Amino acid sequence: MSSHANDPRQPSAAKPYVAPPVSPQDLPIDYAGFIAVVFGIAGVMFKYKLCSWLALVFSAQSIANMRNIENDLKQVMMAIMFSIMGLVTNYFGAPRPSKQS
């Protein structure tokens, strides 16, 4: 119990950490959202199922890490729409043309 008497810390001087405010322009780039848009467009245009699924996964990751809802929501919603549109056209649309040998 002698350790409490020799403790140099002062609980009354402790202050909680307050993060400094950061403007939306200074936030880091949302790479997951950008990758989701790229994969979504590739899934729709080239009819790759894997790209559409990856776009859906990356858009879910972007939603989970969203910091600025005003700026990020448009990009995330566009990525989700492209991925869903790609999945619908891949699974319910016309089949992809096969290579003729």
Coordinates of N, CA and C in Angstrom, one line a residue:
M1 N 0.8 -1.2 0.0 CA 0.0 0.0 0.0 C 0.8 1.3 0.0
S2 N 2.1 1.1 0.1 CA 3.0 2.3 0.1 C 3.1 2.9 -1.3
S3 N 2.7 2.2 -2.3 CA 2.8 2.7 -3.7 C 1.9 3.9 -3.9
H4 N 0.8 3.9 -3.2 CA -0.1 5.1 -3.3 C 0.5 6.4 -2.8
A5 N 1.3 6.2 -1.8 CA 1.9 7.4 -1.1 C 3.0 8.0 -2.0
N6 N 3.7 7.1 -2.8 CA 4.8 7.6 -3.6 C 4.4 7.9 -5.1
D7 N 3.1 7.9 -5.4 CA 2.6 8.1 -6.7 C 2.7 9.6 -7.1
P8 N 3.6 10.0 -8.1 CA 3.7 11.4 -8.4 C 2.6 12.0 -9.2
R9 N 1.7 11.2 -9.7 CA 0.6 11.7 -10.6 C -0.4 12.5 -9.8
Q10 N -1.0 13.5 -10.4 CA -2.0 14.3 -9.7 C -3.3 14.2 -10.5
P11 N -4.3 13.4 -9.9 CA -5.6 13.2 -10.6 C -6.3 14.5 -10.8
S12 N -6.1 15.5 -10.0 CA -6.9 16.8 -10.2 C -6.4 17.5 -11.4
A13 N -5.1 17.3 -11.8 CA -4.6 18.0 -13.0 C -4.8 17.3 -14.3
A14 N -5.4 16.1 -14.3 CA -5.7 15.4 -15.5 C -6.9 16.0 -16.3
K15 N -6.7 16.1 -17.6 CA -7.7 16.7 -18.5 C -8.0 15.6 -19.5
P16 N -9.3 15.5 -19.9 CA -9.6 14.6 -21.0 C -9.2 15.1 -22.3
Y17 N -8.8 14.1 -23.2 CA -8.3 14.5 -24.5 C -9.5 15.0 -25.4
V18 N -9.3 16.1 -26.0 CA -10.3 16.6 -27.0 C -9.6 16.7 -28.3
A19 N -10.1 15.9 -29.3 CA -9.6 15.9 -30.6 C -9.8 17.3 -31.3
P20 N -8.7 17.8 -32.0 CA -8.9 19.1 -32.7 C -9.9 19.0 -33.8
P21 N -10.7 20.0 -34.1 CA -11.6 19.9 -35.2 C -10.8 19.9 -36.6
V22 N -11.3 19.0 -37.5 CA -10.7 18.9 -38.8 C -11.7 19.3 -39.8
S23 N -11.4 20.1 -40.8 CA -12.3 20.5 -41.8 C -12.5 19.3 -42.8
P24 N -13.6 19.2 -43.5 CA -13.9 18.1 -44.4 C -12.9 18.0 -45.6
Q25 N -12.3 19.2 -45.9 CA -11.3 19.1 -47.0 C -10.0 18.5 -46.6
D26 N -9.7 18.5 -45.3 CA -8.5 18.0 -44.8 C -8.5 16.5 -44.4
L27 N -9.7 15.9 -44.5 CA -9.8 14.5 -44.2 C -9.1 13.6 -45.2
P28 N -8.6 12.5 -44.8 CA -8.0 11.6 -45.8 C -8.9 11.0 -46.8
I29 N -8.4 10.6 -48.0 CA -9.2 10.1 -49.1 C -9.8 8.8 -48.7
D30 N -11.1 8.6 -49.1 CA -11.8 7.3 -48.8 C -11.4 6.4 -50.0
Y31 N -10.4 5.6 -49.8 CA -9.9 4.7 -50.8 C -10.9 3.6 -51.1
A32 N -11.6 3.1 -50.0 CA -12.5 2.0 -50.2 C -13.7 2.5 -51.0
G33 N -14.2 3.7 -50.9 CA -15.3 4.2 -51.7 C -14.9 4.4 -53.1
F34 N -13.7 4.8 -53.4 CA -13.2 5.0 -54.7 C -13.0 3.6 -55.4
I35 N -12.5 2.6 -54.7 CA -12.3 1.3 -55.3 C -13.7 0.7 -55.5
A36 N -14.7 0.9 -54.6 CA -16.0 0.4 -54.8 C -16.6 1.0 -56.1
V37 N -16.4 2.2 -56.4 CA -17.0 2.8 -57.6 C -16.3 2.2 -58.8
V38 N -15.0 2.1 -58.8 CA -14.3 1.5 -59.9 C -14.7 0.1 -60.2
F39 N -14.8 -0.7 -59.1 CA -15.3 -2.1 -59.3 C -16.7 -2.2 -59.8
G40 N -17.5 -1.3 -59.3 CA -19.0 -1.3 -59.7 C -19.1 -0.9 -61.1
I41 N -18.4 0.0 -61.6 CA -18.4 0.4 -63.0 C -17.9 -0.8 -63.9
A42 N -16.8 -1.4 -63.4 CA -16.2 -2.5 -64.2 C -17.2 -3.7 -64.2
G43 N -17.9 -3.9 -63.1 CA -18.9 -5.0 -63.1 C -20.1 -4.8 -64.0
V44 N -20.5 -3.5 -64.1 CA -21.6 -3.2 -65.0 C -21.2 -3.2 -66.5
M45 N -20.0 -2.6 -66.8 CA -19.6 -2.5 -68.2 C -19.1 -3.8 -68.8
F46 N -18.3 -4.5 -68.0 CA -17.7 -5.7 -68.5 C -18.4 -7.0 -68.1
K47 N -19.5 -6.9 -67.3 CA -20.3 -8.0 -66.8 C -19.4 -9.0 -66.0
Y48 N -18.6 -8.5 -65.1 CA -17.8 -9.4 -64.2 C -18.5 -9.5 -62.9
K49 N -18.9 -10.7 -62.5 CA -19.6 -10.9 -61.3 C -18.7 -10.6 -60.1
L50 N -17.4 -10.9 -60.2 CA -16.5 -10.7 -59.1 C -16.4 -9.2 -58.8
C51 N -16.3 -8.4 -59.8 CA -16.2 -7.0 -59.6 C -17.4 -6.4 -58.9
S52 N -18.6 -6.9 -59.3 CA -19.8 -6.4 -58.6 C -19.8 -6.8 -57.2
W53 N -19.4 -8.0 -56.9 CA -19.4 -8.4 -55.5 C -18.3 -7.6 -54.7
L54 N -17.2 -7.4 -55.3 CA -16.1 -6.6 -54.6 C -16.6 -5.2 -54.4
A55 N -17.3 -4.6 -55.3 CA -17.8 -3.3 -55.2 C -18.8 -3.2 -54.0
L56 N -19.6 -4.3 -53.8 CA -20.5 -4.3 -52.7 C -19.8 -4.4 -51.4
V57 N -18.7 -5.2 -51.3 CA -17.9 -5.4 -50.1 C -17.2 -4.0 -49.8
F58 N -16.6 -3.4 -50.8 CA -15.9 -2.2 -50.5 C -16.8 -1.0 -50.2
S59 N -18.0 -1.0 -50.7 CA -19.0 0.0 -50.3 C -19.4 -0.2 -48.9
A60 N -19.6 -1.5 -48.4 CA -19.9 -1.7 -47.0 C -18.8 -1.3 -46.1
Q61 N -17.5 -1.5 -46.5 CA -16.4 -1.0 -45.8 C -16.4 0.5 -45.7
S62 N -16.7 1.2 -46.8 CA -16.7 2.6 -46.8 C -17.8 3.2 -45.9
I63 N -19.0 2.5 -45.9 CA -20.1 2.9 -45.0 C -19.6 2.8 -43.5
A64 N -18.9 1.7 -43.2 CA -18.4 1.5 -41.8 C -17.4 2.5 -41.4
N65 N -16.6 3.0 -42.3 CA -15.6 4.0 -42.0 C -15.9 5.4 -42.4
M66 N -17.2 5.7 -42.6 CA -17.6 7.0 -43.0 C -17.4 8.1 -42.0
R67 N -16.7 9.1 -42.3 CA -16.4 10.2 -41.4 C -17.2 11.5 -41.6
N68 N -17.4 11.8 -42.9 CA -18.1 13.0 -43.2 C -19.3 12.6 -44.0
I69 N -20.5 12.6 -43.4 CA -21.7 12.0 -44.1 C -22.1 12.8 -45.3
E70 N -21.9 14.2 -45.3 CA -22.3 15.0 -46.4 C -21.5 14.6 -47.7
N71 N -20.2 14.5 -47.6 CA -19.4 14.2 -48.8 C -19.4 12.8 -49.2
D72 N -19.3 11.9 -48.2 CA -19.1 10.5 -48.5 C -20.4 9.8 -48.9
L73 N -21.5 10.3 -48.5 CA -22.8 9.5 -48.7 C -23.1 9.4 -50.2
K74 N -22.8 10.5 -51.0 CA -23.1 10.4 -52.4 C -22.2 9.4 -53.1
Q75 N -20.9 9.4 -52.8 CA -20.0 8.4 -53.4 C -20.4 7.0 -53.0
V76 N -20.7 6.8 -51.7 CA -21.1 5.4 -51.3 C -22.4 4.9 -51.9
M77 N -23.3 5.8 -52.0 CA -24.6 5.4 -52.6 C -24.4 5.1 -54.1
M78 N -23.6 5.9 -54.8 CA -23.3 5.6 -56.2 C -22.6 4.2 -56.3
A79 N -21.7 3.9 -55.5 CA -21.0 2.6 -55.5 C -22.0 1.5 -55.2
I80 N -22.9 1.7 -54.3 CA -23.9 0.6 -54.0 C -24.8 0.4 -55.2
M81 N -25.2 1.5 -55.8 CA -26.1 1.4 -57.0 C -25.4 0.7 -58.1
F82 N -24.2 1.0 -58.4 CA -23.4 0.4 -59.5 C -23.2 -1.1 -59.1
S83 N -22.9 -1.5 -57.9 CA -22.7 -2.9 -57.6 C -24.0 -3.7 -57.7
I84 N -25.1 -3.1 -57.2 CA -26.4 -3.8 -57.3 C -26.9 -3.9 -58.7
M85 N -26.7 -2.8 -59.5 CA -27.0 -2.8 -60.9 C -26.2 -3.9 -61.6
G86 N -24.9 -4.0 -61.3 CA -24.0 -5.0 -61.9 C -24.5 -6.4 -61.5
L87 N -24.8 -6.6 -60.3 CA -25.3 -8.0 -59.8 C -26.6 -8.3 -60.5
V88 N -27.5 -7.4 -60.6 CA -28.8 -7.7 -61.3 C -28.6 -8.0 -62.8
T89 N -27.8 -7.2 -63.4 CA -27.5 -7.5 -64.9 C -26.8 -8.8 -65.1
N90 N -25.9 -9.1 -64.2 CA -25.1 -10.3 -64.3 C -25.9 -11.6 -64.1
Y91 N -26.8 -11.6 -63.0 CA -27.5 -12.8 -62.7 C -28.9 -12.9 -63.4
F92 N -29.5 -11.7 -63.7 CA -30.8 -11.8 -64.3 C -30.8 -11.3 -65.8
G93 N -29.7 -10.8 -66.3 CA -29.7 -10.2 -67.6 C -29.3 -11.2 -68.7
A94 N -29.0 -10.7 -69.8 CA -28.6 -11.6 -70.9 C -27.3 -12.2 -70.6
P95 N -27.0 -13.4 -71.1 CA -25.7 -14.0 -70.8 C -24.5 -13.3 -71.5
R96 N -23.4 -13.4 -70.9 CA -22.2 -12.7 -71.5 C -21.8 -13.5 -72.8
P97 N -21.5 -12.8 -73.9 CA -21.1 -13.5 -75.1 C -19.8 -14.3 -74.9
S98 N -19.8 -15.5 -75.4 CA -18.7 -16.4 -75.2 C -17.7 -16.2 -76.4
K99 N -16.5 -16.6 -76.2 CA -15.5 -16.5 -77.3 C -15.8 -17.7 -78.3
Q100 N -15.7 -17.4 -79.6 CA -15.9 -18.4 -80.6 C -14.6 -18.9 -81.1
S101 N -14.4 -20.2 -81.1 CA -13.1 -20.7 -81.5 C -13.2 -21.3 -82.9

